Amino acid sequence: NGDIQPGAGKIKRGKTVRTAMLTQEVRELDQVMDLRVIEVIQRERQVFNVGGRELSASQLVEQLGSTNQKQWPRVRDLSGGERHRLQLLRLLVGEPNVLMLDEPTNDLDTDTLAAVEDVLDGWPGTLVVVSHDRYLLERVTDHQVALLGDGKLRGLPGGVDQYLQLRQEALAAAASAQPSGAGEAAVPAGASEADRRQARKDLNRIERQLGKLGQQKDKLQEQMHEAGSAAEVGFALLAALNRKLQEIAAEEESLELEWLEASEILE
């Protein structure tokens, strides 16, 4: 995106490429903290064409889950999730054709998460997404790659399930490489301050993700209860909801392993 120069090789940018990037910190909003949500979008454009329909700024904001009442607070009063949603909307109205997203679902409530997924799922451009949210990745991307700690990218034809399997194999290999009888954590006792700082960040991230998964699980269980109570309900629907529930349980287990690894560094 131009922020960091390549250490080697060349970058060839197409003449028609228009990039945009959603960062985790959304510092891009620092310049508009005193404006109201609707004013920020109206600064970009007054009328938008979405899927052949002409929408006002207010209608477009509402499409991403902001009710009319939520369009009037000032940016400085927004929560972290609301700022993410607003900055994503600012980027989308600029009509980029390559959109890079760094953990775009962090701090989003379940309703906003669903609205963001709907928008991205129907977005016509190219998406480059970095996320620990497997449901977002599986819904809005066609190809997944993994960073496994060796400085390389690895293609995942098997998707997120393949990544989880590779992680488990790596953890098992690390455990078997320990000296027998050591009975100690795989991480050296004398972890550097940088390692400890990263571990604290990882714990915060994992706890947020576990909280988000808990919300998704509660919502799925509620949907299953409603479906089971309905007079007529398809078995396929219940099976799909149950499959998602099992996927959440598997992801929770993987995150709990990561949490244990990070916590060992801080002990």
GROMACS .gro file of C-alpha atoms in nm:
model
  267
    1ASN     CA    1   0.000   0.000   0.000
    2GLY     CA    2   0.309   0.221  -0.009
    3ASP     CA    3   0.364   0.249   0.369
    4ILE     CA    4   0.664   0.013   0.367
    5GLN     CA    5   0.910  -0.014   0.080
    6PRO     CA    6   0.990  -0.370  -0.038
    7GLY     CA    7   1.325  -0.512   0.072
    8ALA     CA    8   1.370  -0.676  -0.267
    9GLY     CA    9   1.193  -0.718  -0.599
   10LYS     CA   10   0.957  -0.479  -0.772
   11ILE     CA   11   0.596  -0.367  -0.733
   12LYS     CA   12   0.397  -0.324  -1.051
   13ARG     CA   13   0.072  -0.133  -0.999
   14GLY     CA   14  -0.200  -0.140  -1.265
   15LYS     CA   15  -0.320   0.196  -1.396
   16THR     CA   16  -0.682   0.119  -1.304
   17VAL     CA   17  -0.611  -0.013  -0.953
   18ARG     CA   18  -0.766   0.194  -0.672
   19THR     CA   19  -0.665   0.063  -0.331
   20ALA     CA   20  -0.806   0.131   0.014
   21MET     CA   21  -0.706  -0.011   0.352
   22LEU     CA   22  -0.897  -0.051   0.677
   23THR     CA   23  -0.650  -0.049   0.968
   24GLN     CA   24  -0.712  -0.184   1.317
   25GLU     CA   25  -0.656   0.153   1.485
   26VAL     CA   26  -0.870   0.355   1.236
   27ARG     CA   27  -0.655   0.662   1.304
   28GLU     CA   28  -0.787   0.800   0.977
   29LEU     CA   29  -1.085   0.925   1.179
   30ASP     CA   30  -0.867   1.148   1.402
   31GLN     CA   31  -0.922   1.439   1.162
   32VAL     CA   32  -1.305   1.420   1.184
   33MET     CA   33  -1.358   1.356   1.556
   34ASP     CA   34  -1.584   1.662   1.594
   35LEU     CA   35  -1.812   1.572   1.303
   36ARG     CA   36  -2.129   1.366   1.325
   37VAL     CA   37  -2.147   1.024   1.159
   38ILE     CA   38  -2.378   1.137   0.879
   39GLU     CA   39  -2.164   1.447   0.818
   40VAL     CA   40  -1.853   1.232   0.766
   41ILE     CA   41  -2.029   1.032   0.493
   42GLN     CA   42  -2.189   1.338   0.334
   43ARG     CA   43  -1.841   1.486   0.299
   44GLU     CA   44  -1.752   1.194   0.074
   45ARG     CA   45  -2.064   1.211  -0.142
   46GLN     CA   46  -2.433   1.300  -0.121
   47VAL     CA   47  -2.577   1.026  -0.344
   48PHE     CA   48  -2.447   0.674  -0.404
   49ASN     CA   49  -2.519   0.405  -0.662
   50VAL     CA   50  -2.532   0.062  -0.499
   51GLY     CA   51  -2.630  -0.239  -0.707
   52GLY     CA   52  -2.811  -0.018  -0.958
   53ARG     CA   53  -3.005   0.164  -0.685
   54GLU     CA   54  -2.951   0.528  -0.594
   55LEU     CA   55  -2.914   0.578  -0.218
   56SER     CA   56  -2.875   0.887  -0.003
   57ALA     CA   57  -2.591   0.906   0.250
   58SER     CA   58  -2.841   0.830   0.528
   59GLN     CA   59  -2.974   0.521   0.349
   60LEU     CA   60  -2.622   0.395   0.285
   61VAL     CA   61  -2.524   0.437   0.651
   62GLU     CA   62  -2.840   0.250   0.753
   63GLN     CA   63  -2.748  -0.038   0.522
   64LEU     CA   64  -2.442  -0.101   0.740
   65GLY     CA   65  -2.653  -0.128   1.053
   66SER     CA   66  -2.671   0.233   1.174
   67THR     CA   67  -3.027   0.334   1.260
   68ASN     CA   68  -3.130   0.696   1.207
   69GLN     CA   69  -3.063   0.767   1.576
   70LYS     CA   70  -2.705   0.632   1.550
   71GLN     CA   71  -2.621   0.862   1.259
   72TRP     CA   72  -2.604   1.177   1.472
   73PRO     CA   73  -2.346   1.112   1.748
   74ARG     CA   74  -2.006   1.276   1.701
   75VAL     CA   75  -1.719   1.050   1.595
   76ARG     CA   76  -1.534   1.107   1.924
   77ASP     CA   77  -1.828   0.950   2.112
   78LEU     CA   78  -1.836   0.629   1.906
   79SER     CA   79  -1.726   0.291   2.037
   80GLY     CA   80  -1.438   0.102   1.876
   81GLY     CA   81  -1.676  -0.115   1.673
   82GLU     CA   82  -1.877   0.186   1.555
   83ARG     CA   83  -1.558   0.359   1.439
   84HIS     CA   84  -1.456   0.050   1.244
   85ARG     CA   85  -1.795   0.043   1.076
   86LEU     CA   86  -1.782   0.415   0.990
   87GLN     CA   87  -1.431   0.398   0.843
   88LEU     CA   88  -1.522   0.091   0.637
   89LEU     CA   89  -1.818   0.282   0.499
   90ARG     CA   90  -1.594   0.579   0.414
   91LEU     CA   91  -1.365   0.348   0.221
   92LEU     CA   92  -1.647   0.177   0.035
   93VAL     CA   93  -1.802   0.501  -0.088
   94GLY     CA   94  -1.466   0.587  -0.245
   95GLU     CA   95  -1.529   0.290  -0.476
   96PRO     CA   96  -1.189   0.120  -0.453
   97ASN     CA   97  -1.144  -0.198  -0.656
   98VAL     CA   98  -0.885  -0.348  -0.419
   99LEU     CA   99  -0.984  -0.333  -0.052
  100MET     CA  100  -0.744  -0.448   0.222
  101LEU     CA  101  -0.894  -0.523   0.563
  102ASP     CA  102  -0.694  -0.578   0.883
  103GLU     CA  103  -0.913  -0.760   1.139
  104PRO     CA  104  -1.228  -0.581   1.012
  105THR     CA  105  -1.467  -0.753   1.256
  106ASN     CA  106  -1.282  -0.662   1.578
  107ASP     CA  107  -1.514  -0.503   1.837
  108LEU     CA  108  -1.828  -0.543   1.623
  109ASP     CA  109  -2.153  -0.659   1.783
  110THR     CA  110  -2.335  -0.948   1.617
  111ASP     CA  111  -2.589  -0.733   1.430
  112THR     CA  112  -2.322  -0.503   1.286
  113LEU     CA  113  -2.107  -0.808   1.206
  114ALA     CA  114  -2.390  -0.956   1.000
  115ALA     CA  115  -2.444  -0.625   0.816
  116VAL     CA  116  -2.072  -0.591   0.736
  117GLU     CA  117  -2.058  -0.951   0.610
  118ASP     CA  118  -2.358  -0.885   0.385
  119VAL     CA  119  -2.191  -0.578   0.233
  120LEU     CA  120  -1.854  -0.748   0.179
  121ASP     CA  121  -2.012  -1.065   0.043
  122GLY     CA  122  -2.174  -0.866  -0.239
  123TRP     CA  123  -1.882  -0.629  -0.297
  124PRO     CA  124  -1.761  -0.656  -0.660
  125GLY     CA  125  -1.391  -0.573  -0.611
  126THR     CA  126  -1.091  -0.768  -0.483
  127LEU     CA  127  -1.067  -0.825  -0.108
  128VAL     CA  128  -0.746  -0.892   0.085
  129VAL     CA  129  -0.852  -0.987   0.440
  130VAL     CA  130  -0.638  -1.056   0.747
  131SER     CA  131  -0.863  -1.202   1.015
  132HIS     CA  132  -0.903  -1.467   1.285
  133ASP     CA  133  -1.277  -1.476   1.209
  134ARG     CA  134  -1.313  -1.798   1.009
  135TYR     CA  135  -1.678  -1.734   0.922
  136LEU     CA  136  -1.591  -1.402   0.760
  137LEU     CA  137  -1.302  -1.558   0.567
  138GLU     CA  138  -1.511  -1.850   0.445
  139ARG     CA  139  -1.797  -1.625   0.339
  140VAL     CA  140  -1.622  -1.338   0.161
  141THR     CA  141  -1.298  -1.492   0.026
  142ASP     CA  142  -1.226  -1.752  -0.242
  143HIS     CA  143  -0.871  -1.843  -0.136
  144GLN     CA  144  -0.705  -1.858   0.205
  145VAL     CA  145  -0.336  -1.851   0.296
  146ALA     CA  146  -0.165  -1.900   0.631
  147LEU     CA  147   0.121  -1.737   0.821
  148LEU     CA  148   0.276  -2.019   1.022
  149GLY     CA  149   0.561  -1.830   1.184
  150ASP     CA  150   0.834  -1.921   0.934
  151GLY     CA  151   0.814  -1.595   0.737
  152LYS     CA  152   0.638  -1.760   0.444
  153LEU     CA  153   0.285  -1.771   0.306
  154ARG     CA  154   0.127  -2.113   0.263
  155GLY     CA  155  -0.174  -2.175   0.044
  156LEU     CA  156  -0.467  -2.351   0.209
  157PRO     CA  157  -0.668  -2.551  -0.047
  158GLY     CA  158  -0.850  -2.701   0.251
  159GLY     CA  159  -0.936  -2.361   0.396
  160VAL     CA  160  -0.942  -2.278   0.766
  161ASP     CA  161  -0.981  -2.646   0.863
  162GLN     CA  162  -0.642  -2.714   0.705
  163TYR     CA  163  -0.491  -2.422   0.898
  164LEU     CA  164  -0.623  -2.557   1.229
  165GLN     CA  165  -0.480  -2.900   1.147
  166LEU     CA  166  -0.139  -2.749   1.064
  167ARG     CA  167  -0.146  -2.557   1.393
  168GLN     CA  168  -0.222  -2.871   1.590
  169GLU     CA  169   0.058  -3.059   1.414
  170ALA     CA  170   0.301  -2.776   1.490
  171LEU     CA  171   0.201  -2.775   1.858
  172ALA     CA  172   0.237  -3.153   1.876
  173ALA     CA  173   0.581  -3.136   1.712
  174ALA     CA  174   0.693  -2.864   1.956
  175ALA     CA  175   0.573  -3.070   2.252
  176SER     CA  176   0.754  -3.385   2.132
  177ALA     CA  177   1.076  -3.185   2.084
  178GLN     CA  178   1.088  -3.093   2.455
  179PRO     CA  179   1.358  -3.266   2.663
  180SER     CA  180   1.200  -3.564   2.838
  181GLY     CA  181   1.123  -3.503   3.204
  182ALA     CA  182   1.146  -3.128   3.166
  183GLY     CA  183   0.782  -3.079   3.259
  184GLU     CA  184   0.815  -2.712   3.172
  185ALA     CA  185   0.646  -2.477   2.929
  186ALA     CA  186   0.787  -2.486   2.576
  187VAL     CA  187   0.856  -2.112   2.603
  188PRO     CA  188   1.184  -2.019   2.774
  189ALA     CA  189   1.145  -1.883   3.127
  190GLY     CA  190   1.349  -1.578   3.038
  191ALA     CA  191   1.114  -1.440   2.774
  192SER     CA  192   1.211  -1.094   2.655
  193GLU     CA  193   0.999  -0.789   2.730
  194ALA     CA  194   0.901  -0.777   2.363
  195ASP     CA  195   0.777  -1.137   2.387
  196ARG     CA  196   0.580  -1.054   2.700
  197ARG     CA  197   0.432  -0.743   2.539
  198GLN     CA  198   0.323  -0.948   2.238
  199ALA     CA  199   0.182  -1.216   2.468
  200ARG     CA  200  -0.033  -0.956   2.647
  201LYS     CA  201  -0.162  -0.830   2.310
  202ASP     CA  202  -0.236  -1.189   2.205
  203LEU     CA  203  -0.427  -1.256   2.527
  204ASN     CA  204  -0.642  -0.947   2.476
  205ARG     CA  205  -0.710  -1.040   2.114
  206ILE     CA  206  -0.794  -1.402   2.200
  207GLU     CA  207  -1.024  -1.301   2.485
  208ARG     CA  208  -1.210  -1.063   2.250
  209GLN     CA  209  -1.244  -1.339   1.993
  210LEU     CA  210  -1.366  -1.587   2.252
  211GLY     CA  211  -1.624  -1.333   2.366
  212LYS     CA  212  -1.738  -1.284   2.007
  213LEU     CA  213  -1.761  -1.660   1.955
  214GLY     CA  214  -1.967  -1.685   2.273
  215GLN     CA  215  -2.213  -1.428   2.131
  216GLN     CA  216  -2.231  -1.620   1.803
  217LYS     CA  217  -2.288  -1.946   1.991
  218ASP     CA  218  -2.572  -1.794   2.197
  219LYS     CA  219  -2.735  -1.660   1.879
  220LEU     CA  220  -2.707  -1.998   1.704
  221GLN     CA  221  -2.852  -2.181   2.003
  222GLU     CA  222  -3.141  -1.935   2.008
  223GLN     CA  223  -3.198  -1.992   1.634
  224MET     CA  224  -3.191  -2.369   1.687
  225HIS     CA  225  -3.443  -2.339   1.970
  226GLU     CA  226  -3.674  -2.125   1.753
  227ALA     CA  227  -3.636  -2.363   1.459
  228GLY     CA  228  -3.706  -2.664   1.678
  229SER     CA  229  -4.020  -2.498   1.817
  230ALA     CA  230  -4.160  -2.410   1.474
  231ALA     CA  231  -4.450  -2.609   1.339
  232GLU     CA  232  -4.263  -2.683   1.018
  233VAL     CA  233  -3.886  -2.673   0.997
  234GLY     CA  234  -3.649  -2.833   0.753
  235PHE     CA  235  -3.395  -3.082   0.878
  236ALA     CA  236  -3.136  -2.915   0.655
  237LEU     CA  237  -3.171  -2.589   0.851
  238LEU     CA  238  -3.118  -2.758   1.186
  239ALA     CA  239  -2.823  -2.954   1.047
  240ALA     CA  240  -2.663  -2.636   0.911
  241LEU     CA  241  -2.707  -2.455   1.245
  242ASN     CA  242  -2.563  -2.752   1.432
  243ARG     CA  243  -2.266  -2.768   1.194
  244LYS     CA  244  -2.191  -2.400   1.260
  245LEU     CA  245  -2.217  -2.467   1.634
  246GLN     CA  246  -1.959  -2.746   1.603
  247GLU     CA  247  -1.729  -2.519   1.403
  248ILE     CA  248  -1.749  -2.257   1.678
  249ALA     CA  249  -1.659  -2.521   1.937
  250ALA     CA  250  -1.355  -2.626   1.730
  251GLU     CA  251  -1.242  -2.265   1.694
  252GLU     CA  252  -1.289  -2.205   2.066
  253GLU     CA  253  -1.066  -2.505   2.138
  254SER     CA  254  -0.794  -2.371   1.905
  255LEU     CA  255  -0.812  -2.025   2.064
  256GLU     CA  256  -0.791  -2.174   2.412
  257LEU     CA  257  -0.468  -2.349   2.309
  258GLU     CA  258  -0.331  -2.016   2.185
  259TRP     CA  259  -0.439  -1.853   2.511
  260LEU     CA  260  -0.248  -2.112   2.711
  261GLU     CA  261   0.065  -2.058   2.501
  262ALA     CA  262   0.051  -1.682   2.553
  263SER     CA  263  -0.022  -1.710   2.924
  264GLU     CA  264   0.279  -1.938   2.973
  265ILE     CA  265   0.505  -1.656   2.850
  266LEU     CA  266   0.371  -1.425   3.122
  267GLU     CA  267   0.413  -1.676   3.406
   0.00000   0.00000   0.00000
